[in-house]
Short mmCIF file of C-alpha atoms in Angstrom, two decimals:
data_model
loop_
_atom_site.label_atom_id
_atom_site.label_comp_id
_atom_site.label_asym_id
_atom_site.label_seq_id
_atom_site.Cartn_x
_atom_site.Cartn_y
_atom_site.Cartn_z
CA MET H 1 14.42 14.63 -7.63
CA LYS H 2 11.84 13.05 -9.91
CA HIS H 3 8.39 12.09 -8.72
CA GLU H 4 5.70 9.85 -10.16
CA ILE H 5 1.97 10.46 -10.10
CA ILE H 6 -0.10 7.51 -11.27
CA LEU H 7 -3.68 8.27 -12.26
CA ILE H 8 -5.99 5.38 -11.44
CA GLY H 9 -9.63 5.01 -12.40
CA MET H 10 -11.96 2.83 -14.40
CA ALA H 11 -12.18 3.60 -18.12
CA ARG H 12 -14.46 6.58 -18.80
CA SER H 13 -14.07 7.85 -15.24
CA GLY H 14 -12.26 11.11 -16.04
CA THR H 15 -8.59 10.11 -15.94
CA THR H 16 -7.99 11.71 -19.35
CA LEU H 17 -9.39 15.04 -18.16
CA VAL H 18 -7.20 14.98 -15.05
CA SER H 19 -4.11 14.00 -17.05
CA HIS H 20 -4.70 16.98 -19.32
CA LEU H 21 -5.15 19.32 -16.38
CA LEU H 22 -1.88 18.14 -14.83
CA GLY H 23 -0.20 18.06 -18.24
CA CYS H 24 -0.69 21.80 -18.63
CA SER H 25 2.17 22.31 -16.19
CA PRO H 26 5.63 22.71 -17.77
CA ASP H 27 7.00 20.64 -14.89
CA VAL H 28 5.00 17.57 -15.93
CA TYR H 29 5.89 14.79 -18.34
CA CYS H 30 2.84 12.73 -19.37
CA GLU H 31 2.57 9.14 -20.48
CA ILE H 32 -0.93 8.53 -21.84
CA GLU H 33 -2.08 4.90 -21.92
CA PRO H 34 1.04 2.89 -22.79
CA HIS H 35 -1.07 -0.29 -22.64
CA MET H 36 1.35 -2.63 -24.36
CA LEU H 37 4.15 -1.58 -22.04
CA TRP H 38 2.18 -2.68 -18.99
CA LYS H 39 1.59 -6.04 -20.73
CA SER H 40 5.34 -6.67 -21.06
CA GLY H 41 6.09 -10.31 -20.37
CA GLY H 42 2.39 -11.05 -19.99
CA PHE H 43 1.06 -11.38 -23.54
CA LYS H 44 0.20 -15.01 -22.85
CA TYR H 45 -2.63 -13.63 -20.70
CA LEU H 46 -5.74 -11.98 -22.13
CA GLY H 47 -6.89 -10.54 -18.83
CA ASP H 48 -5.40 -7.27 -17.59
CA ASP H 49 -5.47 -8.61 -14.03
CA GLN H 50 -2.91 -11.26 -15.05
CA TYR H 51 0.60 -10.00 -15.65
CA ALA H 52 4.30 -10.76 -15.54
CA THR H 53 6.14 -10.32 -12.27
CA ASP H 54 9.66 -11.25 -13.34
CA ALA H 55 12.38 -8.72 -12.56
CA ASP H 56 13.24 -8.05 -16.21
CA SER H 57 9.68 -7.11 -17.16
CA ILE H 58 9.22 -4.92 -14.11
CA GLU H 59 12.49 -3.12 -14.77
CA TRP H 60 11.58 -2.62 -18.44
CA MET H 61 8.26 -1.04 -17.50
CA ARG H 62 9.85 1.24 -14.95
CA GLN H 63 12.81 2.37 -17.02
CA THR H 64 10.67 2.97 -20.08
CA LEU H 65 8.10 5.01 -18.19
CA ILE H 66 10.53 7.16 -16.23
CA PRO H 67 11.64 10.12 -18.36
CA ASN H 68 15.26 9.98 -19.35
CA SER H 69 15.74 13.73 -19.53
CA GLN H 70 14.85 16.75 -17.40
CA ASN H 71 13.66 16.68 -13.81
CA LYS H 72 9.95 16.55 -14.50
CA ILE H 73 7.10 14.91 -12.66
CA LEU H 74 5.96 11.77 -14.42
CA VAL H 75 2.17 11.55 -14.77
CA GLU H 76 0.96 8.23 -16.13
CA LYS H 77 -2.55 6.99 -16.73
CA SER H 78 -3.75 3.61 -17.99
CA PRO H 79 -7.33 2.61 -17.10
CA PRO H 80 -6.54 -1.14 -16.93
CA ASN H 81 -4.39 -0.36 -13.90
CA CYS H 82 -7.60 0.04 -11.93
CA ILE H 83 -7.63 -3.78 -11.61
CA ARG H 84 -3.92 -4.46 -11.05
CA PRO H 85 -2.81 -2.56 -7.93
CA HIS H 86 -0.05 -5.02 -7.05
CA LEU H 87 1.64 -4.57 -10.44
CA VAL H 88 1.54 -0.78 -10.18
CA HIS H 89 2.96 -0.96 -6.67
CA THR H 90 5.75 -3.28 -7.80
CA VAL H 91 6.75 -0.91 -10.60
CA PHE H 92 6.24 2.34 -8.65
CA PRO H 93 6.23 1.61 -4.91
CA ASN H 94 6.84 5.27 -3.98
CA ALA H 95 4.42 6.92 -6.40
CA LYS H 96 1.59 9.27 -5.54
CA ILE H 97 -1.76 7.75 -6.48
CA VAL H 98 -4.50 10.04 -7.76
CA TYR H 99 -7.65 7.94 -7.86
CA ILE H 100 -10.59 9.22 -9.93
CA GLU H 101 -14.17 8.06 -9.36
CA ARG H 102 -17.26 8.87 -11.40
CA ASN H 103 -20.98 8.38 -10.86
CA PRO H 104 -21.24 4.59 -11.32
CA VAL H 105 -24.30 4.71 -13.57
CA HIS H 106 -22.67 7.20 -15.92
CA CYS H 107 -19.35 5.36 -15.87
CA ILE H 108 -20.84 1.93 -16.55
CA ASN H 109 -23.13 3.27 -19.26
CA SER H 110 -20.27 5.07 -20.99
CA ASN H 111 -18.19 1.87 -21.08
CA TYR H 112 -21.17 -0.08 -22.33
CA LYS H 113 -21.73 2.36 -25.20
CA ARG H 114 -18.07 2.07 -26.23
CA SER H 115 -18.40 -1.72 -26.18
CA ILE H 116 -21.49 -1.60 -28.39
CA THR H 117 -19.61 0.45 -30.98
CA LYS H 118 -16.71 -2.03 -30.73
CA ASP H 119 -14.16 0.64 -29.88
CA SER H 120 -11.82 -1.89 -28.31
CA LEU H 121 -9.16 -2.76 -30.88
CA LYS H 122 -10.78 -0.49 -33.47
CA PHE H 123 -8.21 -0.01 -36.22
CA SER H 124 -8.53 3.77 -36.43
CA ILE H 125 -7.89 4.12 -32.69
CA ILE H 126 -5.00 1.64 -32.71
CA PHE H 127 -3.41 3.37 -35.69
CA ARG H 128 -3.64 6.78 -34.05
CA LYS H 129 -2.45 5.61 -30.62
CA TYR H 130 0.41 3.34 -31.52
CA LEU H 131 1.63 4.32 -34.97
CA VAL H 132 0.91 7.98 -35.76
CA HIS H 133 2.13 9.71 -32.60
CA SER H 134 3.46 8.76 -29.20
CA GLY H 135 1.14 10.75 -27.00
CA SER H 136 -2.02 12.80 -26.91
CA SER H 137 -2.49 14.91 -30.03
CA ASP H 138 -4.28 17.62 -28.03
CA LEU H 139 -1.78 17.68 -25.16
CA PRO H 140 1.66 18.82 -26.35
CA GLY H 141 3.27 17.72 -23.09
CA ALA H 142 2.16 14.11 -23.60
CA ILE H 143 4.96 13.06 -25.90
CA GLY H 144 5.90 9.85 -24.15
CA LYS H 145 6.91 6.46 -25.42
CA ARG H 146 3.52 5.27 -26.63
CA ARG H 147 4.35 4.08 -30.13
CA LEU H 148 4.20 0.33 -30.39
CA PHE H 149 7.88 -0.20 -31.19
CA GLN H 150 8.77 1.85 -28.10
CA GLN H 151 6.77 -0.42 -25.82
CA LEU H 152 7.65 -3.92 -27.02
CA ARG H 153 10.78 -5.93 -26.35
CA LEU H 154 12.20 -8.59 -28.64
CA LYS H 155 11.39 -11.25 -26.05
CA ASP H 156 7.69 -10.36 -26.41
CA ALA H 157 7.77 -10.82 -30.19
CA LEU H 158 6.53 -14.42 -29.96
CA HIS H 159 3.52 -13.92 -27.72
CA PHE H 160 2.42 -10.47 -28.95
CA PRO H 161 1.11 -11.59 -32.41
CA GLN H 162 -0.74 -14.50 -30.78
CA TYR H 163 -2.26 -12.09 -28.26
CA VAL H 164 -3.46 -9.73 -31.00
CA LEU H 165 -4.95 -12.55 -33.09
CA LYS H 166 -6.88 -13.91 -30.11
CA MET H 167 -8.24 -10.48 -29.25
CA LEU H 168 -9.25 -9.83 -32.86
CA PHE H 169 -11.08 -13.16 -32.90
CA LEU H 170 -12.98 -12.20 -29.75
CA ARG H 171 -13.81 -8.81 -31.25
CA ASN H 172 -14.85 -9.80 -34.76
CA VAL H 173 -15.97 -13.43 -34.53
CA SER H 174 -17.24 -14.30 -31.06
CA LYS H 175 -18.10 -10.62 -30.37
CA THR H 176 -17.16 -10.93 -26.71
CA LEU H 177 -14.46 -8.25 -26.49
CA PRO H 178 -15.53 -5.46 -24.12
CA PHE H 179 -14.21 -1.92 -23.99
CA GLY H 180 -11.97 -1.02 -21.08
CA PRO H 181 -10.22 -3.29 -18.57
CA LYS H 182 -10.33 -7.01 -19.31
CA LEU H 183 -10.93 -9.25 -16.31
CA SER H 184 -9.71 -12.84 -16.47
CA GLY H 185 -12.28 -14.94 -18.34
CA PHE H 186 -14.02 -11.83 -19.68
CA ASP H 187 -15.02 -13.54 -22.94
CA LYS H 188 -16.89 -16.33 -21.18
CA TYR H 189 -18.58 -13.88 -18.83
CA VAL H 190 -19.70 -11.60 -21.67
CA LYS H 191 -21.02 -14.57 -23.63
CA LYS H 192 -23.04 -15.79 -20.67
CA TYR H 193 -24.27 -12.54 -19.11
CA GLY H 194 -23.81 -9.82 -21.74
CA LEU H 195 -21.74 -6.64 -21.97
CA LEU H 196 -23.73 -4.48 -19.58
CA LYS H 197 -23.49 -6.92 -16.71
CA TYR H 198 -19.80 -7.35 -17.46
CA HIS H 199 -19.15 -3.63 -16.98
CA VAL H 200 -21.05 -3.73 -13.69
CA LYS H 201 -18.74 -6.57 -12.65
CA VAL H 202 -15.68 -4.52 -13.61
CA TYR H 203 -16.91 -1.55 -11.58
CA ILE H 204 -17.40 -3.74 -8.51
CA GLU H 205 -13.92 -5.17 -8.98
CA THR H 206 -12.41 -1.68 -9.19
CA LEU H 207 -13.91 -0.86 -5.79
CA LYS H 208 -12.13 -3.87 -4.30
CA CYS H 209 -8.89 -2.87 -5.98
CA ARG H 210 -9.30 0.72 -4.78
CA ASP H 211 -9.14 -0.59 -1.22
CA ILE H 212 -6.02 -2.59 -2.10
CA TYR H 213 -4.43 0.56 -3.51
CA HIS H 214 -5.18 2.35 -0.28
CA SER H 215 -3.64 -0.44 1.79
CA LEU H 216 -0.51 -0.36 -0.40
CA TYR H 217 -0.02 3.41 -0.67
CA GLY H 218 -1.69 4.81 2.45
CA ASP H 219 -1.17 8.57 2.72
CA ASN H 220 0.32 8.65 -0.78
CA MET H 221 -3.14 8.11 -2.25
CA ARG H 222 -5.95 10.62 -2.72
CA ILE H 223 -9.43 9.94 -4.10
CA PHE H 224 -11.26 12.52 -6.20
CA ASN H 225 -14.76 12.53 -7.68
CA LEU H 226 -15.06 13.57 -11.33
CA GLU H 227 -18.32 15.44 -10.82
CA ASP H 228 -16.80 17.42 -7.96
CA LEU H 229 -13.79 18.33 -10.11
CA GLN H 230 -16.05 19.49 -12.92
CA ASN H 231 -18.07 21.69 -10.58
CA ASP H 232 -15.14 23.17 -8.64
CA ILE H 233 -13.48 25.96 -10.59
CA GLU H 234 -10.47 25.91 -8.26
#
């Protein structure tokens, strides 16, 4: 019987570290940040907290993420999922949720630094993530369907180019594209209040969504602190 473990946490909270720890097991099949897959049917939205809920899109996400061979545990991690608990629950209602928290000052500051260096939609990162390989180059077990052509459906072909062009405009022209999860109306908020305050807003929103996750998954959810994991050799 196959199981799913979904790693949830704000960007820069330690989900990559935990995915690599779990990925060391031969019984684990990792999917590392298949962002475009989670956007299936929802490319008309810029915010990650807006998404498609039609049956076809949900089924596409689920059937693409679940390994098609070998009885391995699926471990999936996508930081934007920290603000879309209802979507995750719709796709994987019986999953185990491993929620990672980090010192808020360190987490917010790390996201802010990545925003300043414009790492969101940086070509070198996009090229490596979606074109060169389909997983984590330093985690052999993470060989999932992360290449772009493995995540997109033909029915998304119309909205996907428009989505990319809008995001590139926000990154290179209006300079209001933050790193990490994108809340609805993020560009207007960044323009008015700045990147640092935006990341504080995201962190606060993740706390609200954490409680929603708990209400949805109950005993199937566990919360871990990154600093505790780093200091506990066991």
